[in-house]
Amino acid sequence: MQWLGWDASSRYLLSVLQRGQACLRWWDLQSDHHTPVVTLPLPGAMAAWFLPGSQNLLSVTVRGTLQTWAVSDGSLVSTVETGMSISGAHLSMDGTRLLLTAPAGRVLLWDLQRNWLVWRREDPAYLYGCALSPDGRFAAAGAAEEQPEDRTRASLRLWDARTGRPLATRAFEQSSRTWTVAFAPSGEGLVAGTSAGELVYLGLPDLEVIRNVSGPAPGAIHVEFNREGSLLAVSADTSAFEVRAAQGGRELYSDSDLDDMQLSTVAFSPDGRFVSWGLDESRVGLWGVA
């Protein structure tokens, strides 16, 4: 599995290899070289982001270790232990707050500037991918609720991002898990991807279902809007990704490398010119966005 991300200027691209030789690496796309600027071994690596100013980046491990690294040479700047296992993570638009979820149902918001816990909540469901709304008002996470006969039911949780107060829950009866969620840049709604291959568009703050679109058959493991909110990228639970029209969900483009052992998130560059996705043999591909 690869986790991909861009810096705000669309100059740097990072990749987190989560399995095998787990590592964190990044490229300078203005360089003439195709090799990473830095490659760092990072056991348990899960996710990473460039911080504002592109001088440092933040990484998260499955054991809840937060570390910042210098972009120029990969030197370690700081380390913080959150003390919990991590199943989902999302950095706020301004790079100051980090939302974390745990498989056992814990969700917390971390203030990166002050290095302290803003709030923490416990939930009876298993929690997966999470997101903060662009305006900082909401926090959401995909979930799986235990059901009779050892089954689970997919659902979505919504909290007040400032206080952690629960706001709404929405269950998806035809699916067992909600893997991923993304807020629309407009702040008017969000999209959830389920293990049944559904892309569910929901309104805020009540999580009313606006429409349900058939997504990748094996299920969506990651969804992301472009900066303008006109496109939605979807990573499937196979070796494929799609780009769809955000309004209506019509598929515009799809690609695959046919390697079912290599999953990846998909990421739009902030300038809107490219979409990146992880290929086989730990490579990263770039596609132009017309």
PDB file of C-alpha atoms in Angstrom:
ATOM      1  CA  MET A   1       0.000   0.000   0.000  1.00  0.00           C
ATOM      2  CA  GLN A   2       1.224   3.501  -0.855  1.00  0.00           C
ATOM      3  CA  TRP A   3       0.036   6.794   0.616  1.00  0.00           C
ATOM      4  CA  LEU A   4       0.671   9.790  -1.644  1.00  0.00           C
ATOM      5  CA  GLY A   5       0.673  13.541  -1.021  1.00  0.00           C
ATOM      6  CA  TRP A   6       1.726  16.896  -2.486  1.00  0.00           C
ATOM      7  CA  ASP A   7       3.040  20.133  -1.032  1.00  0.00           C
ATOM      8  CA  ALA A   8       1.002  23.313  -1.543  1.00  0.00           C
ATOM      9  CA  SER A   9       3.164  24.522  -4.443  1.00  0.00           C
ATOM     10  CA  SER A  10       2.848  21.197  -6.341  1.00  0.00           C
ATOM     11  CA  ARG A  11       6.647  21.028  -6.445  1.00  0.00           C
ATOM     12  CA  TYR A  12       7.147  18.122  -4.034  1.00  0.00           C
ATOM     13  CA  LEU A  13       5.459  14.719  -4.104  1.00  0.00           C
ATOM     14  CA  LEU A  14       5.727  12.193  -1.270  1.00  0.00           C
ATOM     15  CA  SER A  15       5.060   8.483  -0.960  1.00  0.00           C
ATOM     16  CA  VAL A  16       4.672   6.357   2.152  1.00  0.00           C
ATOM     17  CA  LEU A  17       5.279   2.653   1.549  1.00  0.00           C
ATOM     18  CA  GLN A  18       3.253   0.928   4.247  1.00  0.00           C
ATOM     19  CA  ARG A  19       4.284  -2.697   3.754  1.00  0.00           C
ATOM     20  CA  GLY A  20       7.464  -4.662   3.173  1.00  0.00           C
ATOM     21  CA  GLN A  21      10.383  -2.231   3.359  1.00  0.00           C
ATOM     22  CA  ALA A  22       8.247   0.522   4.907  1.00  0.00           C
ATOM     23  CA  CYS A  23       9.677   3.936   4.148  1.00  0.00           C
ATOM     24  CA  LEU A  24       8.959   7.604   3.556  1.00  0.00           C
ATOM     25  CA  ARG A  25      10.328   9.268   0.418  1.00  0.00           C
ATOM     26  CA  TRP A  26       9.761  12.429  -1.588  1.00  0.00           C
ATOM     27  CA  TRP A  27      10.670  13.925  -4.942  1.00  0.00           C
ATOM     28  CA  ASP A  28      11.399  17.435  -6.194  1.00  0.00           C
ATOM     29  CA  LEU A  29       9.505  17.577  -9.492  1.00  0.00           C
ATOM     30  CA  GLN A  30      11.506  20.634 -10.588  1.00  0.00           C
ATOM     31  CA  SER A  31      14.660  18.532 -10.491  1.00  0.00           C
ATOM     32  CA  ASP A  32      16.097  16.813 -13.560  1.00  0.00           C
ATOM     33  CA  HIS A  33      16.454  13.603 -11.550  1.00  0.00           C
ATOM     34  CA  HIS A  34      13.746  10.968 -11.110  1.00  0.00           C
ATOM     35  CA  THR A  35      15.181   9.626  -7.859  1.00  0.00           C
ATOM     36  CA  PRO A  36      13.785  10.704  -4.468  1.00  0.00           C
ATOM     37  CA  VAL A  37      15.392  13.641  -2.685  1.00  0.00           C
ATOM     38  CA  VAL A  38      15.300  11.550   0.495  1.00  0.00           C
ATOM     39  CA  THR A  39      14.288   7.989   1.378  1.00  0.00           C
ATOM     40  CA  LEU A  40      13.829   7.229   5.085  1.00  0.00           C
ATOM     41  CA  PRO A  41      13.180   3.790   6.610  1.00  0.00           C
ATOM     42  CA  LEU A  42      10.004   4.170   8.679  1.00  0.00           C
ATOM     43  CA  PRO A  43       8.706   0.981  10.355  1.00  0.00           C
ATOM     44  CA  GLY A  44       4.931   1.015  10.689  1.00  0.00           C
ATOM     45  CA  ALA A  45       4.606   3.977   8.323  1.00  0.00           C
ATOM     46  CA  MET A  46       0.993   4.910   7.573  1.00  0.00           C
ATOM     47  CA  ALA A  47       0.637   8.473   6.256  1.00  0.00           C
ATOM     48  CA  ALA A  48       2.502  11.751   5.745  1.00  0.00           C
ATOM     49  CA  TRP A  49       1.901  15.351   4.675  1.00  0.00           C
ATOM     50  CA  PHE A  50       3.949  18.396   3.784  1.00  0.00           C
ATOM     51  CA  LEU A  51       3.457  21.121   6.385  1.00  0.00           C
ATOM     52  CA  PRO A  52       2.802  24.786   5.461  1.00  0.00           C
ATOM     53  CA  GLY A  53       5.841  26.412   3.887  1.00  0.00           C
ATOM     54  CA  SER A  54       7.132  23.049   2.586  1.00  0.00           C
ATOM     55  CA  GLN A  55      10.137  23.186   4.930  1.00  0.00           C
ATOM     56  CA  ASN A  56       9.010  20.209   7.013  1.00  0.00           C
ATOM     57  CA  LEU A  57       6.735  17.222   6.636  1.00  0.00           C
ATOM     58  CA  LEU A  58       4.769  15.189   9.157  1.00  0.00           C
ATOM     59  CA  SER A  59       4.569  11.393   9.299  1.00  0.00           C
ATOM     60  CA  VAL A  60       2.290   9.074  11.290  1.00  0.00           C
ATOM     61  CA  THR A  61       2.878   5.407  12.116  1.00  0.00           C
ATOM     62  CA  VAL A  62       0.335   2.728  12.964  1.00  0.00           C
ATOM     63  CA  ARG A  63       1.568   2.875  16.577  1.00  0.00           C
ATOM     64  CA  GLY A  64       0.658   6.546  16.821  1.00  0.00           C
ATOM     65  CA  THR A  65       4.115   8.104  16.525  1.00  0.00           C
ATOM     66  CA  LEU A  66       4.083  11.612  15.015  1.00  0.00           C
ATOM     67  CA  GLN A  67       7.381  12.810  13.550  1.00  0.00           C
ATOM     68  CA  THR A  68       8.409  15.903  11.617  1.00  0.00           C
ATOM     69  CA  TRP A  69      11.264  15.815   9.109  1.00  0.00           C
ATOM     70  CA  ALA A  70      13.221  18.474   7.239  1.00  0.00           C
ATOM     71  CA  VAL A  71      12.331  18.397   3.535  1.00  0.00           C
ATOM     72  CA  SER A  72      15.831  19.514   2.508  1.00  0.00           C
ATOM     73  CA  ASP A  73      17.777  16.572   3.949  1.00  0.00           C
ATOM     74  CA  GLY A  74      15.380  14.298   5.858  1.00  0.00           C
ATOM     75  CA  SER A  75      16.773  15.139   9.285  1.00  0.00           C
ATOM     76  CA  LEU A  76      14.437  14.454  12.213  1.00  0.00           C
ATOM     77  CA  VAL A  77      12.946  17.616  13.734  1.00  0.00           C
ATOM     78  CA  SER A  78      10.602  16.279  16.423  1.00  0.00           C
ATOM     79  CA  THR A  79       8.820  13.177  17.743  1.00  0.00           C
ATOM     80  CA  VAL A  80       5.550  12.891  19.682  1.00  0.00           C
ATOM     81  CA  GLU A  81       3.897   9.687  20.940  1.00  0.00           C
ATOM     82  CA  THR A  82       0.089   9.720  20.978  1.00  0.00           C
ATOM     83  CA  GLY A  83      -0.114   6.389  22.783  1.00  0.00           C
ATOM     84  CA  MET A  84      -2.686   4.723  20.519  1.00  0.00           C
ATOM     85  CA  SER A  85      -2.808   2.500  17.460  1.00  0.00           C
ATOM     86  CA  ILE A  86      -3.929   4.318  14.319  1.00  0.00           C
ATOM     87  CA  SER A  87      -6.310   3.237  11.550  1.00  0.00           C
ATOM     88  CA  GLY A  88      -6.989   6.631   9.934  1.00  0.00           C
ATOM     89  CA  ALA A  89      -5.421  10.092   9.842  1.00  0.00           C
ATOM     90  CA  HIS A  90      -6.165  13.447   8.237  1.00  0.00           C
ATOM     91  CA  LEU A  91      -4.333  16.783   8.374  1.00  0.00           C
ATOM     92  CA  SER A  92      -6.372  19.994   8.415  1.00  0.00           C
ATOM     93  CA  MET A  93      -6.160  22.380   5.454  1.00  0.00           C
ATOM     94  CA  ASP A  94      -4.038  24.858   7.430  1.00  0.00           C
ATOM     95  CA  GLY A  95      -1.703  22.129   8.707  1.00  0.00           C
ATOM     96  CA  THR A  96      -2.330  22.875  12.388  1.00  0.00           C
ATOM     97  CA  ARG A  97      -4.579  20.001  13.497  1.00  0.00           C
ATOM     98  CA  LEU A  98      -4.453  16.247  12.984  1.00  0.00           C
ATOM     99  CA  LEU A  99      -7.480  13.958  13.228  1.00  0.00           C
ATOM    100  CA  LEU A 100      -6.689  10.359  14.212  1.00  0.00           C
ATOM    101  CA  THR A 101      -8.886   7.267  14.456  1.00  0.00           C
ATOM    102  CA  ALA A 102      -8.196   3.882  16.031  1.00  0.00           C
ATOM    103  CA  PRO A 103      -9.628   0.463  15.123  1.00  0.00           C
ATOM    104  CA  ALA A 104     -11.022   0.053  18.636  1.00  0.00           C
ATOM    105  CA  GLY A 105     -13.286   3.096  18.266  1.00  0.00           C
ATOM    106  CA  ARG A 106     -11.181   5.975  19.570  1.00  0.00           C
ATOM    107  CA  VAL A 107     -11.025   9.294  17.731  1.00  0.00           C
ATOM    108  CA  LEU A 108      -8.933  12.297  18.731  1.00  0.00           C
ATOM    109  CA  LEU A 109      -7.914  15.720  17.479  1.00  0.00           C
ATOM    110  CA  TRP A 110      -4.296  16.761  17.989  1.00  0.00           C
ATOM    111  CA  ASP A 111      -3.047  20.373  17.980  1.00  0.00           C
ATOM    112  CA  LEU A 112       0.301  20.283  16.161  1.00  0.00           C
ATOM    113  CA  GLN A 113       1.307  23.829  17.106  1.00  0.00           C
ATOM    114  CA  ARG A 114       0.906  23.268  20.850  1.00  0.00           C
ATOM    115  CA  ASN A 115       1.550  19.500  20.819  1.00  0.00           C
ATOM    116  CA  TRP A 116      -1.490  18.717  22.888  1.00  0.00           C
ATOM    117  CA  LEU A 117      -4.738  16.821  22.718  1.00  0.00           C
ATOM    118  CA  VAL A 118      -7.734  19.018  21.862  1.00  0.00           C
ATOM    119  CA  TRP A 119     -10.362  16.318  22.418  1.00  0.00           C
ATOM    120  CA  ARG A 120     -10.817  12.553  22.476  1.00  0.00           C
ATOM    121  CA  ARG A 121     -13.943  10.439  22.135  1.00  0.00           C
ATOM    122  CA  GLU A 122     -14.741   6.735  22.385  1.00  0.00           C
ATOM    123  CA  ASP A 123     -17.121   5.007  19.977  1.00  0.00           C
ATOM    124  CA  PRO A 124     -18.422   1.411  20.069  1.00  0.00           C
ATOM    125  CA  ALA A 125     -17.771   0.934  16.333  1.00  0.00           C
ATOM    126  CA  TYR A 126     -14.551   0.105  14.504  1.00  0.00           C
ATOM    127  CA  LEU A 127     -13.224   3.309  12.911  1.00  0.00           C
ATOM    128  CA  TYR A 128     -11.320   3.626   9.631  1.00  0.00           C
ATOM    129  CA  GLY A 129     -10.531   6.522   7.270  1.00  0.00           C
ATOM    130  CA  CYS A 130     -11.301  10.014   8.540  1.00  0.00           C
ATOM    131  CA  ALA A 131     -11.422  13.634   7.365  1.00  0.00           C
ATOM    132  CA  LEU A 132     -11.723  17.228   8.569  1.00  0.00           C
ATOM    133  CA  SER A 133     -13.910  19.667   6.660  1.00  0.00           C
ATOM    134  CA  PRO A 134     -12.084  22.524   4.876  1.00  0.00           C
ATOM    135  CA  ASP A 135     -13.761  25.133   7.084  1.00  0.00           C
ATOM    136  CA  GLY A 136     -12.717  23.316  10.260  1.00  0.00           C
ATOM    137  CA  ARG A 137     -16.274  22.758  11.495  1.00  0.00           C
ATOM    138  CA  PHE A 138     -16.675  19.008  11.101  1.00  0.00           C
ATOM    139  CA  ALA A 139     -14.779  15.762  11.618  1.00  0.00           C
ATOM    140  CA  ALA A 140     -15.954  12.515  10.028  1.00  0.00           C
ATOM    141  CA  ALA A 141     -14.879   8.876  10.026  1.00  0.00           C
ATOM    142  CA  GLY A 142     -15.916   5.690   8.298  1.00  0.00           C
ATOM    143  CA  ALA A 143     -17.010   2.908  10.616  1.00  0.00           C
ATOM    144  CA  ALA A 144     -18.178  -0.685  10.973  1.00  0.00           C
ATOM    145  CA  GLU A 145     -20.813  -1.464  13.600  1.00  0.00           C
ATOM    146  CA  GLU A 146     -21.020  -4.931  15.138  1.00  0.00           C
ATOM    147  CA  GLN A 147     -24.181  -6.855  14.241  1.00  0.00           C
ATOM    148  CA  PRO A 148     -25.564 -10.278  15.216  1.00  0.00           C
ATOM    149  CA  GLU A 149     -23.936 -13.428  13.827  1.00  0.00           C
ATOM    150  CA  ASP A 150     -20.461 -11.848  13.689  1.00  0.00           C
ATOM    151  CA  ARG A 151     -21.458  -9.406  10.957  1.00  0.00           C
ATOM    152  CA  THR A 152     -20.704  -5.702  10.686  1.00  0.00           C
ATOM    153  CA  ARG A 153     -22.675  -2.840   9.151  1.00  0.00           C
ATOM    154  CA  ALA A 154     -21.071   0.118   7.420  1.00  0.00           C
ATOM    155  CA  SER A 155     -21.738   3.536   8.900  1.00  0.00           C
ATOM    156  CA  LEU A 156     -20.439   7.077   9.071  1.00  0.00           C
ATOM    157  CA  ARG A 157     -19.744   9.227  12.134  1.00  0.00           C
ATOM    158  CA  LEU A 158     -19.783  13.037  12.287  1.00  0.00           C
ATOM    159  CA  TRP A 159     -18.459  15.218  15.135  1.00  0.00           C
ATOM    160  CA  ASP A 160     -18.078  18.908  15.869  1.00  0.00           C
ATOM    161  CA  ALA A 161     -14.377  19.350  15.062  1.00  0.00           C
ATOM    162  CA  ARG A 162     -13.940  22.091  17.666  1.00  0.00           C
ATOM    163  CA  THR A 163     -15.373  20.213  20.650  1.00  0.00           C
ATOM    164  CA  GLY A 164     -15.661  16.557  19.640  1.00  0.00           C
ATOM    165  CA  ARG A 165     -19.415  16.576  20.265  1.00  0.00           C
ATOM    166  CA  PRO A 166     -21.178  13.829  18.237  1.00  0.00           C
ATOM    167  CA  LEU A 167     -23.461  15.350  15.608  1.00  0.00           C
ATOM    168  CA  ALA A 168     -24.821  12.566  13.403  1.00  0.00           C
ATOM    169  CA  THR A 169     -24.553   8.920  12.382  1.00  0.00           C
ATOM    170  CA  ARG A 170     -25.601   7.313   9.109  1.00  0.00           C
ATOM    171  CA  ALA A 171     -25.769   3.544   8.523  1.00  0.00           C
ATOM    172  CA  PHE A 172     -25.383   1.866   5.124  1.00  0.00           C
ATOM    173  CA  GLU A 173     -27.343  -1.370   5.298  1.00  0.00           C
ATOM    174  CA  GLN A 174     -25.937  -3.017   2.169  1.00  0.00           C
ATOM    175  CA  SER A 175     -22.287  -2.783   3.171  1.00  0.00           C
ATOM    176  CA  SER A 176     -20.089  -4.062   5.982  1.00  0.00           C
ATOM    177  CA  ARG A 177     -17.550  -1.197   6.248  1.00  0.00           C
ATOM    178  CA  THR A 178     -17.023   2.430   5.303  1.00  0.00           C
ATOM    179  CA  TRP A 179     -13.342   2.674   4.429  1.00  0.00           C
ATOM    180  CA  THR A 180     -12.980   6.300   3.398  1.00  0.00           C
ATOM    181  CA  VAL A 181     -14.586   9.732   3.522  1.00  0.00           C
ATOM    182  CA  ALA A 182     -13.845  13.133   1.959  1.00  0.00           C
ATOM    183  CA  PHE A 183     -15.452  16.555   2.394  1.00  0.00           C
ATOM    184  CA  ALA A 184     -16.287  18.602  -0.683  1.00  0.00           C
ATOM    185  CA  PRO A 185     -14.149  21.783  -0.884  1.00  0.00           C
ATOM    186  CA  SER A 186     -17.353  23.848  -0.885  1.00  0.00           C
ATOM    187  CA  GLY A 187     -18.149  22.542   2.594  1.00  0.00           C
ATOM    188  CA  GLU A 188     -21.670  21.624   1.524  1.00  0.00           C
ATOM    189  CA  GLY A 189     -21.343  17.854   1.866  1.00  0.00           C
ATOM    190  CA  LEU A 190     -19.117  14.804   1.813  1.00  0.00           C
ATOM    191  CA  VAL A 191     -18.621  11.485   0.032  1.00  0.00           C
ATOM    192  CA  ALA A 192     -18.205   8.111   1.735  1.00  0.00           C
ATOM    193  CA  GLY A 193     -16.789   5.007   0.052  1.00  0.00           C
ATOM    194  CA  THR A 194     -18.041   1.626   1.253  1.00  0.00           C
ATOM    195  CA  SER A 195     -16.830  -1.952   0.953  1.00  0.00           C
ATOM    196  CA  ALA A 196     -19.862  -2.731  -1.231  1.00  0.00           C
ATOM    197  CA  GLY A 197     -18.601  -0.418  -3.959  1.00  0.00           C
ATOM    198  CA  GLU A 198     -20.934   2.474  -3.186  1.00  0.00           C
ATOM    199  CA  LEU A 199     -20.031   6.159  -3.340  1.00  0.00           C
ATOM    200  CA  VAL A 200     -22.541   7.859  -1.074  1.00  0.00           C
ATOM    201  CA  TYR A 201     -23.008  11.641  -1.254  1.00  0.00           C
ATOM    202  CA  LEU A 202     -24.302  13.105   2.010  1.00  0.00           C
ATOM    203  CA  GLY A 203     -25.362  16.534   3.236  1.00  0.00           C
ATOM    204  CA  LEU A 204     -24.285  18.403   6.351  1.00  0.00           C
ATOM    205  CA  PRO A 205     -24.844  18.458   9.264  1.00  0.00           C
ATOM    206  CA  ASP A 206     -27.527  15.735   9.271  1.00  0.00           C
ATOM    207  CA  LEU A 207     -25.785  13.270   6.916  1.00  0.00           C
ATOM    208  CA  GLU A 208     -28.890  12.971   4.780  1.00  0.00           C
ATOM    209  CA  VAL A 209     -28.220  10.834   1.692  1.00  0.00           C
ATOM    210  CA  ILE A 210     -28.258  13.017  -1.420  1.00  0.00           C
ATOM    211  CA  ARG A 211     -27.416  10.311  -3.938  1.00  0.00           C
ATOM    212  CA  ASN A 212     -25.817   6.909  -4.172  1.00  0.00           C
ATOM    213  CA  VAL A 213     -23.464   6.099  -7.063  1.00  0.00           C
ATOM    214  CA  SER A 214     -22.039   2.713  -8.020  1.00  0.00           C
ATOM    215  CA  GLY A 215     -18.283   2.897  -7.568  1.00  0.00           C
ATOM    216  CA  PRO A 216     -15.538   0.287  -7.974  1.00  0.00           C
ATOM    217  CA  ALA A 217     -17.018  -3.169  -7.423  1.00  0.00           C
ATOM    218  CA  PRO A 218     -14.483  -4.307  -4.785  1.00  0.00           C
ATOM    219  CA  GLY A 219     -15.022  -1.109  -2.800  1.00  0.00           C
ATOM    220  CA  ALA A 220     -13.337   2.284  -2.515  1.00  0.00           C
ATOM    221  CA  ILE A 221     -10.369   2.482  -0.151  1.00  0.00           C
ATOM    222  CA  HIS A 222      -9.714   6.198  -0.728  1.00  0.00           C
ATOM    223  CA  VAL A 223     -11.612   9.160  -2.190  1.00  0.00           C
ATOM    224  CA  GLU A 224     -10.331  12.691  -2.756  1.00  0.00           C
ATOM    225  CA  PHE A 225     -11.685  15.863  -4.380  1.00  0.00           C
ATOM    226  CA  ASN A 226      -9.539  18.178  -6.461  1.00  0.00           C
ATOM    227  CA  ARG A 227      -9.029  21.698  -5.103  1.00  0.00           C
ATOM    228  CA  GLU A 228     -11.922  23.144  -7.143  1.00  0.00           C
ATOM    229  CA  GLY A 229     -14.304  20.359  -6.144  1.00  0.00           C
ATOM    230  CA  SER A 230     -15.166  19.472  -9.744  1.00  0.00           C
ATOM    231  CA  LEU A 231     -13.452  16.060  -9.782  1.00  0.00           C
ATOM    232  CA  LEU A 232     -13.456  13.072  -7.449  1.00  0.00           C
ATOM    233  CA  ALA A 233     -10.615  10.534  -7.512  1.00  0.00           C
ATOM    234  CA  VAL A 234     -11.353   7.029  -6.261  1.00  0.00           C
ATOM    235  CA  SER A 235      -8.853   4.301  -5.370  1.00  0.00           C
ATOM    236  CA  ALA A 236     -10.326   0.820  -5.608  1.00  0.00           C
ATOM    237  CA  ASP A 237      -9.578  -2.182  -3.430  1.00  0.00           C
ATOM    238  CA  THR A 238      -7.746  -3.561  -6.466  1.00  0.00           C
ATOM    239  CA  SER A 239      -4.960  -2.266  -8.678  1.00  0.00           C
ATOM    240  CA  ALA A 240      -7.053   0.541 -10.171  1.00  0.00           C
ATOM    241  CA  PHE A 241      -8.164   4.131  -9.756  1.00  0.00           C
ATOM    242  CA  GLU A 242     -10.877   6.293 -11.293  1.00  0.00           C
ATOM    243  CA  VAL A 243     -11.480   9.989 -11.831  1.00  0.00           C
ATOM    244  CA  ARG A 244     -15.141  10.989 -11.769  1.00  0.00           C
ATOM    245  CA  ALA A 245     -17.183  14.129 -12.192  1.00  0.00           C
ATOM    246  CA  ALA A 246     -17.978  15.256  -8.663  1.00  0.00           C
ATOM    247  CA  GLN A 247     -21.420  16.380  -9.767  1.00  0.00           C
ATOM    248  CA  GLY A 248     -23.280  13.176 -10.562  1.00  0.00           C
ATOM    249  CA  GLY A 249     -20.361  10.761 -10.223  1.00  0.00           C
ATOM    250  CA  ARG A 250     -19.898   9.996 -13.933  1.00  0.00           C
ATOM    251  CA  GLU A 251     -16.639   8.146 -14.641  1.00  0.00           C
ATOM    252  CA  LEU A 252     -14.245  10.240 -16.748  1.00  0.00           C
ATOM    253  CA  TYR A 253     -11.067   8.150 -16.641  1.00  0.00           C
ATOM    254  CA  SER A 254      -9.720   4.944 -15.114  1.00  0.00           C
ATOM    255  CA  ASP A 255      -6.422   3.086 -15.123  1.00  0.00           C
ATOM    256  CA  SER A 256      -4.854  -0.043 -13.649  1.00  0.00           C
ATOM    257  CA  ASP A 257      -1.483  -1.760 -13.490  1.00  0.00           C
ATOM    258  CA  LEU A 258      -3.045  -5.218 -12.884  1.00  0.00           C
ATOM    259  CA  ASP A 259      -0.982  -5.788  -9.725  1.00  0.00           C
ATOM    260  CA  ASP A 260      -3.504  -6.717  -7.031  1.00  0.00           C
ATOM    261  CA  MET A 261      -0.758  -6.777  -4.402  1.00  0.00           C
ATOM    262  CA  GLN A 262      -0.085  -3.027  -4.727  1.00  0.00           C
ATOM    263  CA  LEU A 263      -2.829  -0.701  -3.478  1.00  0.00           C
ATOM    264  CA  SER A 264      -2.501   3.068  -3.340  1.00  0.00           C
ATOM    265  CA  THR A 265      -4.265   6.264  -2.453  1.00  0.00           C
ATOM    266  CA  VAL A 266      -4.747   8.783  -5.243  1.00  0.00           C
ATOM    267  CA  ALA A 267      -3.863  12.476  -4.934  1.00  0.00           C
ATOM    268  CA  PHE A 268      -4.520  15.583  -7.036  1.00  0.00           C
ATOM    269  CA  SER A 269      -1.767  18.185  -7.219  1.00  0.00           C
ATOM    270  CA  PRO A 270      -2.928  21.492  -5.673  1.00  0.00           C
ATOM    271  CA  ASP A 271      -2.397  23.337  -8.971  1.00  0.00           C
ATOM    272  CA  GLY A 272      -4.844  20.938 -10.611  1.00  0.00           C
ATOM    273  CA  ARG A 273      -2.450  19.784 -13.324  1.00  0.00           C
ATOM    274  CA  PHE A 274      -1.764  16.221 -12.189  1.00  0.00           C
ATOM    275  CA  VAL A 275      -3.172  13.208 -10.402  1.00  0.00           C
ATOM    276  CA  SER A 276      -0.762  10.740  -8.776  1.00  0.00           C
ATOM    277  CA  TRP A 277      -1.260   7.073  -8.010  1.00  0.00           C
ATOM    278  CA  GLY A 278       1.010   4.273  -6.818  1.00  0.00           C
ATOM    279  CA  LEU A 279       2.071   1.639  -9.349  1.00  0.00           C
ATOM    280  CA  ASP A 280       3.601  -1.808  -9.048  1.00  0.00           C
ATOM    281  CA  GLU A 281       7.195  -2.245  -7.864  1.00  0.00           C
ATOM    282  CA  SER A 282       6.701   0.727  -5.508  1.00  0.00           C
ATOM    283  CA  ARG A 283       6.650   3.219  -8.369  1.00  0.00           C
ATOM    284  CA  VAL A 284       4.536   6.383  -8.517  1.00  0.00           C
ATOM    285  CA  GLY A 285       2.787   7.490 -11.695  1.00  0.00           C
ATOM    286  CA  LEU A 286       1.621  10.957 -12.758  1.00  0.00           C
ATOM    287  CA  TRP A 287      -1.286  11.627 -15.113  1.00  0.00           C
ATOM    288  CA  GLY A 288      -2.161  14.968 -16.655  1.00  0.00           C
ATOM    289  CA  VAL A 289      -5.586  16.396 -15.819  1.00  0.00           C
ATOM    290  CA  ALA A 290      -7.201  17.896 -18.910  1.00  0.00           C
TER     291      ALA A 290
END
